PDB file of C-alpha atoms in Angstrom:
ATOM      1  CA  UNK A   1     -55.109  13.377  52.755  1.00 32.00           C
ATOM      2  CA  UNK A   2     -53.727  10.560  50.807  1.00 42.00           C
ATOM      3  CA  UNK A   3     -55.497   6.835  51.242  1.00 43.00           C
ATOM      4  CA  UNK A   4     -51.408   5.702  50.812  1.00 51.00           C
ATOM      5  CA  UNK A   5     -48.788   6.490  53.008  1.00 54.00           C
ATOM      6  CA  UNK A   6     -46.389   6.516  50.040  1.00 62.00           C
ATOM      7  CA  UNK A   7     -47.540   8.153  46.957  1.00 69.00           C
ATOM      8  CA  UNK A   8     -44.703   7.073  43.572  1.00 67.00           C
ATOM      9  CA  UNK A   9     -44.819  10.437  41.914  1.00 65.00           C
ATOM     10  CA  UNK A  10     -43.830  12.156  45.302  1.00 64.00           C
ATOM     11  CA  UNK A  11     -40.773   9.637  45.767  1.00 79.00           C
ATOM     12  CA  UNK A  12     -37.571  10.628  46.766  1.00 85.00           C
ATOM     13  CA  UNK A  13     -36.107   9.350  43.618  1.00 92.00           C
ATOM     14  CA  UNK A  14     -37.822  12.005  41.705  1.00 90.00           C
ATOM     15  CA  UNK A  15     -35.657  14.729  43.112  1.00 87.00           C
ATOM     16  CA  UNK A  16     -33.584  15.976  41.697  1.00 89.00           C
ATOM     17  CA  UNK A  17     -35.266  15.893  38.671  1.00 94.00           C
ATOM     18  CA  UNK A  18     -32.887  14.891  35.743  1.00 97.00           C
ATOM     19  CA  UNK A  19     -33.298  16.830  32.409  1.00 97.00           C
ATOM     20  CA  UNK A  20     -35.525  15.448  29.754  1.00 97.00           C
ATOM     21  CA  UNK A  21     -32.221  15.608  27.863  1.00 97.00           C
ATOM     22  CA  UNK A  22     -30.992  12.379  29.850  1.00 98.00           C
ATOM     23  CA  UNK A  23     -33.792  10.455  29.971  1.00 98.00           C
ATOM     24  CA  UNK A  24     -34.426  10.336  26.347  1.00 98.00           C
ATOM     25  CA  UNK A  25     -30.802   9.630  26.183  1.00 98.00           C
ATOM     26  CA  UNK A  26     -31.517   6.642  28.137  1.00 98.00           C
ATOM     27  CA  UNK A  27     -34.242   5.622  26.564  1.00 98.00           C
ATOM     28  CA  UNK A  28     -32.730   6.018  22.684  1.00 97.00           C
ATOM     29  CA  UNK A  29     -29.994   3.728  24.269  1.00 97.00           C
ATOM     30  CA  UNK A  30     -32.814   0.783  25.382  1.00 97.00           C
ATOM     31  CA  UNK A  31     -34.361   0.990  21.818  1.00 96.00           C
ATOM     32  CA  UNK A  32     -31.334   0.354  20.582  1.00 94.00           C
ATOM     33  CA  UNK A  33     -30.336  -2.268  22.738  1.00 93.00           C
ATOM     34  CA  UNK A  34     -30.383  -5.232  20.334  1.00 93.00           C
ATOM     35  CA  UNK A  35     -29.446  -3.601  17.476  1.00 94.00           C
ATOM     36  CA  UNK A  36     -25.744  -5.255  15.958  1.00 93.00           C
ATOM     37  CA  UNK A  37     -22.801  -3.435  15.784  1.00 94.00           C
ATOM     38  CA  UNK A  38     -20.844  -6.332  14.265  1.00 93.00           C
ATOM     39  CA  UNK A  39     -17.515  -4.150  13.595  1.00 95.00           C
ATOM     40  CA  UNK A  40     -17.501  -2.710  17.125  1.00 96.00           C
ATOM     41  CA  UNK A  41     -14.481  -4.184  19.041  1.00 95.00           C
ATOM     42  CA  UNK A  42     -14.859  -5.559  22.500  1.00 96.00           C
ATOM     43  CA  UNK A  43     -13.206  -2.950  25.013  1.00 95.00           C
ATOM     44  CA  UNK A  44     -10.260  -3.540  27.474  1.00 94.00           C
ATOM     45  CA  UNK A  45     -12.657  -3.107  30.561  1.00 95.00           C
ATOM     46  CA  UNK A  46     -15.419  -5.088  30.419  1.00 95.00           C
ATOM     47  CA  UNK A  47     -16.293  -4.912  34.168  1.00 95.00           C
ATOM     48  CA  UNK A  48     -16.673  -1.003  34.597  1.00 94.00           C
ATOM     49  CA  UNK A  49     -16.787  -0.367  38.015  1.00 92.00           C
ATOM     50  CA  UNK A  50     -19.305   2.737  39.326  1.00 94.00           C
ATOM     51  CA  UNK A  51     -18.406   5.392  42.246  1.00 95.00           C
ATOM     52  CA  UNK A  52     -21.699   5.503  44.910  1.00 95.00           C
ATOM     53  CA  UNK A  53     -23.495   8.490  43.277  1.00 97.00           C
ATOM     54  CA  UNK A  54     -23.099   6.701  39.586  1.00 97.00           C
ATOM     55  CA  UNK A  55     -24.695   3.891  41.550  1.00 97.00           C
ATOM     56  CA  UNK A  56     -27.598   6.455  43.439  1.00 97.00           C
ATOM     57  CA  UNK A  57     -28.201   8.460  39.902  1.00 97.00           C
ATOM     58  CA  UNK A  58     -28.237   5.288  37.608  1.00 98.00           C
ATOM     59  CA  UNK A  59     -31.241   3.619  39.520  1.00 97.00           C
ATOM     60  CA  UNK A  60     -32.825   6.738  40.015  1.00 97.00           C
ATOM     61  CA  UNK A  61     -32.583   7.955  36.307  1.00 98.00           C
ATOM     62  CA  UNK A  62     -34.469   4.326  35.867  1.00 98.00           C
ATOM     63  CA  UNK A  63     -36.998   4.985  38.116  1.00 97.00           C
ATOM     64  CA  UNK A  64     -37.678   8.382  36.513  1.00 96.00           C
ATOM     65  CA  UNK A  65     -37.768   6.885  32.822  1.00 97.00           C
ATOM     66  CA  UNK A  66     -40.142   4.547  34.327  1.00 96.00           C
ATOM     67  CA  UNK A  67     -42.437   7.006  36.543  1.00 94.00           C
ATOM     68  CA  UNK A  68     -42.511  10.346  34.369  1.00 93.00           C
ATOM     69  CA  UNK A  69     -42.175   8.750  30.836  1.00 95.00           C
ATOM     70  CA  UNK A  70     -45.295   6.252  31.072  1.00 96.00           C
ATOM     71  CA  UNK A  71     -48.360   7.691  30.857  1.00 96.00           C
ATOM     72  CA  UNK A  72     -50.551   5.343  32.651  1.00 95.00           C
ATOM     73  CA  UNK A  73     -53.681   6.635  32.264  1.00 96.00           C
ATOM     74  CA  UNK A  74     -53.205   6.502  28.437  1.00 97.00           C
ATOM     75  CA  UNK A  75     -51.447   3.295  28.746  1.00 98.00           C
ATOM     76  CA  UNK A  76     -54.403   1.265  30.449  1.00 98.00           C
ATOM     77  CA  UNK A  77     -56.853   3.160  27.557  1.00 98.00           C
ATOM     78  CA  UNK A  78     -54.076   1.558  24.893  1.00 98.00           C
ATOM     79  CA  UNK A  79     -54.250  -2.109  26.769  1.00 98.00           C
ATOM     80  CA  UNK A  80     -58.060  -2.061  26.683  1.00 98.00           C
ATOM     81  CA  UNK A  81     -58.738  -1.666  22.987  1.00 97.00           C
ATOM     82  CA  UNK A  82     -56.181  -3.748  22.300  1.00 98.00           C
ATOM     83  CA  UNK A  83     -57.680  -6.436  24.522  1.00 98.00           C
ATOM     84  CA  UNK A  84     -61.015  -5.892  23.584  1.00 97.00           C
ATOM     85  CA  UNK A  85     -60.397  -5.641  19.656  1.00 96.00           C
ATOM     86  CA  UNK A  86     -57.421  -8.361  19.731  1.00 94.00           C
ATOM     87  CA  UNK A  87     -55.466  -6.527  17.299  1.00 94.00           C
ATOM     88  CA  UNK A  88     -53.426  -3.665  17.245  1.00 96.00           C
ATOM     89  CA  UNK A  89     -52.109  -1.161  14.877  1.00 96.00           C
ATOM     90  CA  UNK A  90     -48.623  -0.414  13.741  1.00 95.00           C
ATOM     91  CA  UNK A  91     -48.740   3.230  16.492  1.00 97.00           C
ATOM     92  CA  UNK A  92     -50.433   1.355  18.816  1.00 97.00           C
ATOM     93  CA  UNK A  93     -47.749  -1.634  18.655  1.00 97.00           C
ATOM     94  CA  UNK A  94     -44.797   0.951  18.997  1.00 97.00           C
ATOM     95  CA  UNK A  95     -46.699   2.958  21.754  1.00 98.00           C
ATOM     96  CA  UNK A  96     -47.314  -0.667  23.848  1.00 98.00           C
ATOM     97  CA  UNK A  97     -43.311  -1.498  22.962  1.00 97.00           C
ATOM     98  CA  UNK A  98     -42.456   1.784  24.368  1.00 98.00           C
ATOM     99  CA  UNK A  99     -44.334   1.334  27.995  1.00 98.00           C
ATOM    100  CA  UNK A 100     -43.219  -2.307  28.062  1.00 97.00           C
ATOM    101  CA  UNK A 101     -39.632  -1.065  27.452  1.00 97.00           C
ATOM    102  CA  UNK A 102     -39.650   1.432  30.267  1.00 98.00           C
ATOM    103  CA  UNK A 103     -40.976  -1.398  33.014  1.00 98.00           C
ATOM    104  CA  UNK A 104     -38.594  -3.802  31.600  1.00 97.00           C
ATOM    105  CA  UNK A 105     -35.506  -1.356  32.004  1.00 98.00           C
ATOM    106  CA  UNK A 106     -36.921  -0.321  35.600  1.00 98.00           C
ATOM    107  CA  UNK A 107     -36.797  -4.354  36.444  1.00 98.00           C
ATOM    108  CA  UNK A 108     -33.056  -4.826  35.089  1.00 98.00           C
ATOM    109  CA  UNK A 109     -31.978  -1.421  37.372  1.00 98.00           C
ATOM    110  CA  UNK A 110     -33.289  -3.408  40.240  1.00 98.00           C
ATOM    111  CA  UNK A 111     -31.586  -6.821  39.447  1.00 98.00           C
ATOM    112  CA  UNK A 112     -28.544  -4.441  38.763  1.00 98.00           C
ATOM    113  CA  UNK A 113     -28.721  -1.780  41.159  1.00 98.00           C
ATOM    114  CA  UNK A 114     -29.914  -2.418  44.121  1.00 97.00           C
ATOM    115  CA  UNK A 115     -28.479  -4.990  47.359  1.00 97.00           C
ATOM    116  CA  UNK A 116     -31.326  -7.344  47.010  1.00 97.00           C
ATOM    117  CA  UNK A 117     -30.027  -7.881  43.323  1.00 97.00           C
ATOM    118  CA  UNK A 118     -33.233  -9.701  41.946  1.00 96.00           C
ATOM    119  CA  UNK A 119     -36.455  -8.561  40.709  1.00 97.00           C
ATOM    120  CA  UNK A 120     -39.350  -7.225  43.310  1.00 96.00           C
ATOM    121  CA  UNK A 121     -42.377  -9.740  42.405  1.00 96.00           C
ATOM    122  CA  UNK A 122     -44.787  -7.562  40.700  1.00 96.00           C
ATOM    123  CA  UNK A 123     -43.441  -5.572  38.545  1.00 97.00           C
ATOM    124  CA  UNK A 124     -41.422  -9.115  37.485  1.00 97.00           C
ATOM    125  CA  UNK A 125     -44.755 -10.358  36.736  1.00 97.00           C
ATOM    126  CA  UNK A 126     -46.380  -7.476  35.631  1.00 97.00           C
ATOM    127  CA  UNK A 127     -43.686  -7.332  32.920  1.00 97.00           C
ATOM    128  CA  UNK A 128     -44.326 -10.692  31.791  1.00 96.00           C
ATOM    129  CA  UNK A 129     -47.758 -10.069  31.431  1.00 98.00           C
ATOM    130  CA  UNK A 130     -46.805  -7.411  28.942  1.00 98.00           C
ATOM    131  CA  UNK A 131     -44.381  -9.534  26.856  1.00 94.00           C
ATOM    132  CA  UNK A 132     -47.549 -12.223  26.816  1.00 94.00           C
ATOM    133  CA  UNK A 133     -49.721  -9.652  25.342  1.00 97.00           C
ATOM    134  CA  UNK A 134     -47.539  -8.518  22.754  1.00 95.00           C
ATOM    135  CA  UNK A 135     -46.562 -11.735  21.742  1.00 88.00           C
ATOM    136  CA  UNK A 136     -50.131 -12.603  21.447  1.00 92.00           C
ATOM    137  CA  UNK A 137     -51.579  -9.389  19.789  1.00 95.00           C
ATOM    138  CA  UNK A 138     -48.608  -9.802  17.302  1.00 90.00           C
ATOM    139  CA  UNK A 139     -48.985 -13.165  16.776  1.00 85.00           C
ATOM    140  CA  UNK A 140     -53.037 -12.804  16.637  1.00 90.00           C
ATOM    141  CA  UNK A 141     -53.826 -14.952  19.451  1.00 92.00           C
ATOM    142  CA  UNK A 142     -57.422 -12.824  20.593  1.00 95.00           C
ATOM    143  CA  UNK A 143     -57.663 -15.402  22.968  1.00 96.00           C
ATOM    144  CA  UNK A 144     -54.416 -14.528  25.012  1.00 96.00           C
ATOM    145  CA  UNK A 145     -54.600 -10.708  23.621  1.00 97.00           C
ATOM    146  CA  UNK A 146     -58.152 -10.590  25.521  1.00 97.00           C
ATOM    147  CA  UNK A 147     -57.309 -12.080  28.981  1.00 97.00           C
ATOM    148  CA  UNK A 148     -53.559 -10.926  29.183  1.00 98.00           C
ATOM    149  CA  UNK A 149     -55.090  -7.503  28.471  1.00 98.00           C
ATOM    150  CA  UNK A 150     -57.900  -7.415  30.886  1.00 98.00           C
ATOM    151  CA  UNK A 151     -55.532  -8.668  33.617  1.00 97.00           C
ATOM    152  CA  UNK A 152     -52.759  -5.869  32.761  1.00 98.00           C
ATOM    153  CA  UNK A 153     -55.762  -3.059  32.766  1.00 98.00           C
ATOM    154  CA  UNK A 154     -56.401  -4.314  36.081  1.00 97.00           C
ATOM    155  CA  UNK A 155     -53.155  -4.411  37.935  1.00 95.00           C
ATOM    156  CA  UNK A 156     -51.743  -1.001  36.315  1.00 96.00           C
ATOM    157  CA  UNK A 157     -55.086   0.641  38.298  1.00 95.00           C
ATOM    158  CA  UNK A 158     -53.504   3.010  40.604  1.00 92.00           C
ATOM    159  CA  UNK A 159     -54.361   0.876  43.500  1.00 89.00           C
ATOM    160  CA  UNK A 160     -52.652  -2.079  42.209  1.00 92.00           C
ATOM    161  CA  UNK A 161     -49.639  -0.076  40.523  1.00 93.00           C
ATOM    162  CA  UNK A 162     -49.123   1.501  44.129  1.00 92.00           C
ATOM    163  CA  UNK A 163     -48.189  -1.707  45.239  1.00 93.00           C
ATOM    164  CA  UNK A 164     -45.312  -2.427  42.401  1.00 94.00           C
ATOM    165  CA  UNK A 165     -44.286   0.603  42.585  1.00 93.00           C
ATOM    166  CA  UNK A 166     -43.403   0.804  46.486  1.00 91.00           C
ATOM    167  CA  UNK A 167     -40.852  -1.581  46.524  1.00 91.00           C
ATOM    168  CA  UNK A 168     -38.959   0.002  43.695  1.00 93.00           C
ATOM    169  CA  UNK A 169     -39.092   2.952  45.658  1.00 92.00           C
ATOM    170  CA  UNK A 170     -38.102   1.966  48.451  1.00 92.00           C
ATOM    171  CA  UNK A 171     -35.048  -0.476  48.026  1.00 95.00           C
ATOM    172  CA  UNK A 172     -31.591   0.663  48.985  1.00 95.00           C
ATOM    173  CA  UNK A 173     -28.770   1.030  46.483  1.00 97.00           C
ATOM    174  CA  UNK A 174     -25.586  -1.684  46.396  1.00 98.00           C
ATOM    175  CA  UNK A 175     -21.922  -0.491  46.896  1.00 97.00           C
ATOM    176  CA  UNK A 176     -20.058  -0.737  44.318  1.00 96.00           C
ATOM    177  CA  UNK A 177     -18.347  -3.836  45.344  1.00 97.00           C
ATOM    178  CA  UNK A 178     -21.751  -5.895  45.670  1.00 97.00           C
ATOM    179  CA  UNK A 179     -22.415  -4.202  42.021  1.00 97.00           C
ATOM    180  CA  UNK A 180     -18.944  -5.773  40.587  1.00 96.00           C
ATOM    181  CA  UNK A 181     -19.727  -9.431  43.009  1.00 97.00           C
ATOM    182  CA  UNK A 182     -23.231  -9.662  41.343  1.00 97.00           C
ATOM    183  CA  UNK A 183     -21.502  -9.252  37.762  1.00 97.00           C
ATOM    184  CA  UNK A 184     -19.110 -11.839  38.655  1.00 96.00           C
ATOM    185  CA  UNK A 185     -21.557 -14.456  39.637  1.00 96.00           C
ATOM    186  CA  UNK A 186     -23.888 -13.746  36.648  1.00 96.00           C
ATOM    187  CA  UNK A 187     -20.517 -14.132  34.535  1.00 96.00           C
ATOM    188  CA  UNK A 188     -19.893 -17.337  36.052  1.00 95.00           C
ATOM    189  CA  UNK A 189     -23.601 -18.603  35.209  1.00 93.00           C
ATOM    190  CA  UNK A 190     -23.309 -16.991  31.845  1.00 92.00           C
ATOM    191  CA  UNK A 191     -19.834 -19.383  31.447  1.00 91.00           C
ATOM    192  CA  UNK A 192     -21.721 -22.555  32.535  1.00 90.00           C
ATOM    193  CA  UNK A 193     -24.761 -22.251  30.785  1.00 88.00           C
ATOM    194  CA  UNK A 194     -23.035 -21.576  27.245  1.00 86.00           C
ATOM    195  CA  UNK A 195     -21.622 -25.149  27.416  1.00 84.00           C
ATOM    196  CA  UNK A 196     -24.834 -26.167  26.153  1.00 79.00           C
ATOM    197  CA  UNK A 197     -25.355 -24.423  23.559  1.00 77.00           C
ATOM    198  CA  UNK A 198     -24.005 -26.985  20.977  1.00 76.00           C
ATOM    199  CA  UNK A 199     -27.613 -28.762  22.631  1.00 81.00           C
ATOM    200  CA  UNK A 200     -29.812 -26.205  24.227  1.00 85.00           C
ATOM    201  CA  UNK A 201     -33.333 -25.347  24.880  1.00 87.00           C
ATOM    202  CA  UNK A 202     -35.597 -22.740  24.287  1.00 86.00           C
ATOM    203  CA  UNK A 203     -35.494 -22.084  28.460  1.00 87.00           C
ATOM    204  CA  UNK A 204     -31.906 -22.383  28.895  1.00 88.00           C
ATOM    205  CA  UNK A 205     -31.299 -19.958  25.964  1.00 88.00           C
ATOM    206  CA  UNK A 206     -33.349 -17.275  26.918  1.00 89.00           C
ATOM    207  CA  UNK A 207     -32.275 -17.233  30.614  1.00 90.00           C
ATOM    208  CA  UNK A 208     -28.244 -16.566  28.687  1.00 91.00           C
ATOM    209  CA  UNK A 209     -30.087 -14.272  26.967  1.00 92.00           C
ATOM    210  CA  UNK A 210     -31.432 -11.957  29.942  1.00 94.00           C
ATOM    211  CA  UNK A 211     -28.177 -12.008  31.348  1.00 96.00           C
ATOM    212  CA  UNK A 212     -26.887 -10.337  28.596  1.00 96.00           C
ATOM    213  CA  UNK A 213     -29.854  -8.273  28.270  1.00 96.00           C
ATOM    214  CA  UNK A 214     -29.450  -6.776  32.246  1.00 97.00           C
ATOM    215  CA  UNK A 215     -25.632  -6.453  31.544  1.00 97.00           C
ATOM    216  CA  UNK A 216     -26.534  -3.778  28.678  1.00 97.00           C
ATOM    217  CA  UNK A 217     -29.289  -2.464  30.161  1.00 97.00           C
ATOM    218  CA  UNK A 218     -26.365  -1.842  33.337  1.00 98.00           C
ATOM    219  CA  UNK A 219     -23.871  -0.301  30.628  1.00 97.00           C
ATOM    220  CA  UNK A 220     -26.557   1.739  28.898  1.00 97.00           C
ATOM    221  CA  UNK A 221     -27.600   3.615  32.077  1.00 98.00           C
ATOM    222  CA  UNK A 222     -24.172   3.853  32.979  1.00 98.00           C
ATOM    223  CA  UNK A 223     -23.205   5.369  30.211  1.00 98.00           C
ATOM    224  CA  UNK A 224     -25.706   7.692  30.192  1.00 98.00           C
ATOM    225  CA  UNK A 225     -24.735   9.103  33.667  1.00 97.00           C
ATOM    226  CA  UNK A 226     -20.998   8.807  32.356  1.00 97.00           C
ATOM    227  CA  UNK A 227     -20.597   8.934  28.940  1.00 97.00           C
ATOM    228  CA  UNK A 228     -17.504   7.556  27.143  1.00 95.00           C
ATOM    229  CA  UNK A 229     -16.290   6.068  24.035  1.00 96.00           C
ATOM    230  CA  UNK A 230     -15.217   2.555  26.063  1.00 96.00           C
ATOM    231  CA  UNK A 231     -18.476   2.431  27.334  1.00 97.00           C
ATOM    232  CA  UNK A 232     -20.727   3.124  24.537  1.00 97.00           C
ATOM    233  CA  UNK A 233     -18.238  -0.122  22.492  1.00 97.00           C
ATOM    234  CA  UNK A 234     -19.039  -2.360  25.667  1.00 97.00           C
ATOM    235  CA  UNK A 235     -23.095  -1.989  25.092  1.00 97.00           C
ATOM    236  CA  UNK A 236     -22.709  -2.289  21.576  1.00 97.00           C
ATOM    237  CA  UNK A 237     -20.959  -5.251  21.619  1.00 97.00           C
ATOM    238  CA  UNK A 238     -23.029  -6.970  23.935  1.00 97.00           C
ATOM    239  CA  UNK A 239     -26.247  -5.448  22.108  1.00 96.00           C
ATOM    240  CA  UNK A 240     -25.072  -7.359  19.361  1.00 96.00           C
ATOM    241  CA  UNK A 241     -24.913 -10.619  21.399  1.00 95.00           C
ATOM    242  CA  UNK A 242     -28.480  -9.736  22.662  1.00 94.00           C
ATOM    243  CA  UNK A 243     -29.817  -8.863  19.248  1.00 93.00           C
ATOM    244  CA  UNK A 244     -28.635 -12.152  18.007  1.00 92.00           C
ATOM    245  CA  UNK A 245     -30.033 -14.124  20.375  1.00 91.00           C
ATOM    246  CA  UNK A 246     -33.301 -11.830  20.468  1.00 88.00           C
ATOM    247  CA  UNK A 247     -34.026 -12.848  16.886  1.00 87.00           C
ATOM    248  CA  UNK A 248     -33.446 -16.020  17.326  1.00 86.00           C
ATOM    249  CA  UNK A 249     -35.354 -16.612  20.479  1.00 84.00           C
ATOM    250  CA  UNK A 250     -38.593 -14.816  18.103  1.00 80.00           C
ATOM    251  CA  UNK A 251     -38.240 -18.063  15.930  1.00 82.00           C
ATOM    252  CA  UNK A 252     -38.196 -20.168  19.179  1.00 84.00           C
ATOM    253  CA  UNK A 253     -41.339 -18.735  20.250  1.00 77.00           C
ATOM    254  CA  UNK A 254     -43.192 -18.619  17.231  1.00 80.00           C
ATOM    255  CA  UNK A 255     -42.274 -22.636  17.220  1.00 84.00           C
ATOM    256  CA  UNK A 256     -43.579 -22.998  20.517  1.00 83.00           C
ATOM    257  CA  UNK A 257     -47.398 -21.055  19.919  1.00 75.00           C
ATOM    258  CA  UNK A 258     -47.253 -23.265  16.561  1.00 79.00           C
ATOM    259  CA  UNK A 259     -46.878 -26.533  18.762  1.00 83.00           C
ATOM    260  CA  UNK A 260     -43.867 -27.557  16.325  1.00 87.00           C
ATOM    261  CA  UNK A 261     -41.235 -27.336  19.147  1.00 86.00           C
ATOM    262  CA  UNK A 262     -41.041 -27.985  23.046  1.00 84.00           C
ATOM    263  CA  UNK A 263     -39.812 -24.748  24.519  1.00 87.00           C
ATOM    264  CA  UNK A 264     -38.226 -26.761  27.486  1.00 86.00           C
ATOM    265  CA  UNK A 265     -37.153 -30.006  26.099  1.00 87.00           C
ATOM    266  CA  UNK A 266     -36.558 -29.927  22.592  1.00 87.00           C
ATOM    267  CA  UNK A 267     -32.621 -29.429  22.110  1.00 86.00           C
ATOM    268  CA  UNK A 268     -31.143 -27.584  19.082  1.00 83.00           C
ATOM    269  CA  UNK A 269     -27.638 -25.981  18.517  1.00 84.00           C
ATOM    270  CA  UNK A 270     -26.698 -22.766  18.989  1.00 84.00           C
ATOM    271  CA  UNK A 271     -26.188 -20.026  15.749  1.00 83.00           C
ATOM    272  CA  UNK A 272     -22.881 -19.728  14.643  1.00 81.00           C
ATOM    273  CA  UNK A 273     -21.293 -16.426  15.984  1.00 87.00           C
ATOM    274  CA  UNK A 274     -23.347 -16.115  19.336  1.00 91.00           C
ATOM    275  CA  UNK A 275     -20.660 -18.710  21.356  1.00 89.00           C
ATOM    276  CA  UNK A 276     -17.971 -17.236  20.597  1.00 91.00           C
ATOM    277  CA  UNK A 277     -18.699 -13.706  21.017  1.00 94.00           C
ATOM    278  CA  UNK A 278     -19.902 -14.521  24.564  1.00 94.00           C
ATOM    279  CA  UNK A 279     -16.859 -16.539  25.383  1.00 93.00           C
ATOM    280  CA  UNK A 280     -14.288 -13.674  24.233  1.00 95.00           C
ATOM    281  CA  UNK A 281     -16.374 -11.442  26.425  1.00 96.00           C
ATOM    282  CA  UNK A 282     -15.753 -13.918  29.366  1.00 95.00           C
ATOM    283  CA  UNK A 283     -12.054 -14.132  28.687  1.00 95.00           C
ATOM    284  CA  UNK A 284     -11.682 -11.015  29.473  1.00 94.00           C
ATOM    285  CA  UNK A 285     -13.939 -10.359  32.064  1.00 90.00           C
ATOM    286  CA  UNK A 286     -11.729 -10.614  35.736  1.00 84.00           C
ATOM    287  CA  UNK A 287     -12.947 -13.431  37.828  1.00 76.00           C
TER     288      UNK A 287
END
């Protein structure tokens, strides 16, 4: 008998099963998430809307990526000799980019997806704890590789994982009218935070920046379930707009483990390019 009552490779989400097929269909679509597409024009419908099973299969396509395509057991092995050598590889650097990616897509699907519309707590933080590591293994910060890494080897334990994964599980799907509602109201933060940009901060940047970065991760699922041409236009577009900012925001961080900039109250101005792409994608988003 079980010691848990639920048990995350037994959950309903795993059945049916989708082909391997799809998921690495999803997945090539994360990878490529911030990659530019600088000649790819922004599509007529910018606000696809989903039927209810689009909605059902999208988040449970996530949860599979997430659940059959991360090999914990290996993955804790990975986190440990990182941690405990503070350095890392180039395979082991893609192999830890490729777990983090999954958990990171699985968060977005449940900010996206689901009623509650947010994160669930754990796997938010969990996730975090990954993007510390990396930054500090790549950056060669054994300090932060060692105790990031000994706290991730810990919480992804089965006994610990069972409790970020039950809430995923578990959470009901949105209609499709809360879906489009949600993407209206992070539109209309998205449109008040880019008046800063001409003076920004590091913070204020990046939290434009994961808006953008759950709207693909939306489109790139959805377009996986459904493909089409006006689909596949939308994610590149806005994976431009997130690669842009992504490689920028790596400069930002550098500046703040270097001391040479105050992530949260030093004020800069925007690149050229990124304001105005997001503003002609809210012009013709409906309000």
């Amino acid at each position: 008998m079980p010691i848990f009552p639920f048990r995350p490779s037994a959950s309903r989400r795993s059945t049916p099963a989708f082909p391997q097929k799809m998921l690495d269909t999803v997945f090539e679509h994360v990878l490529l998430d911030d990659v530019p597409h600088p000649d790819t024009p922004l599509p007529e419908d910018v606000l696809p809307a989903c039927e209810k099973t689009e909605i059902r299969d999208g988040y449970n396509l996530c949860w599979q990526l997430l659940e059959h395509g991360v090999d914990r057991k290996a993955f804790r092995r990975l986190i440990l000799k990182i941690a405990l050598s503070g350095t890392a590889s180039k395979d082991e650097q893609l192999a830890f980019k490729y777990a983090r990616a999954k958990f990171k897509h699985m968060r977005f699907a449940c900010a996206n997806f689901t009623r509650q519309h947010r994160y669930p707590l754990l796997l938010h933080v969990v996730t975090i704890i990954m993007g510390n590591m990396q930054d500090a293994f790549k950056n060669h910060q054994r300090r932060a590789t060692l105790i990031n890494g000994l706290i991730l080897w810990v919480v992804l334990s089965p006994v610990y994982y069972w409790l970020i994964a039950a809430p995923i599980a578990l959470w009901k799907e949105d209609s499709t009218a809360g879906i489009i509602a949600y993407q209206k109201k992070e539109n209309a933060r998205l449109a008040k935070l880019i008046r800063t940009l001409d003076a920004t901060t590091g913070h204020e940047f990046h939290v434009m920046r994961k808006i953008i970065s759950r709207r693909v991760a939306f489109n790139d699922t959805l377009r996986t379930i459904r493909p089409s041409r006006a689909l596949d236009q939308l994610s590149e577009y806005l994976a431009t707009i997130n690669g842009m900012m992504g490689d920028f925001h790596d400069g930002l961080i550098e500046k703040k483990l270097e001391g040479t900039q105050d992530y949260r109250r030093d004020r800069f101005q925007s690149p050229e390019g990124i304001p105005q792409r997001i503003r002609a994608f809210l012009e013709r988003s409906p309000h």
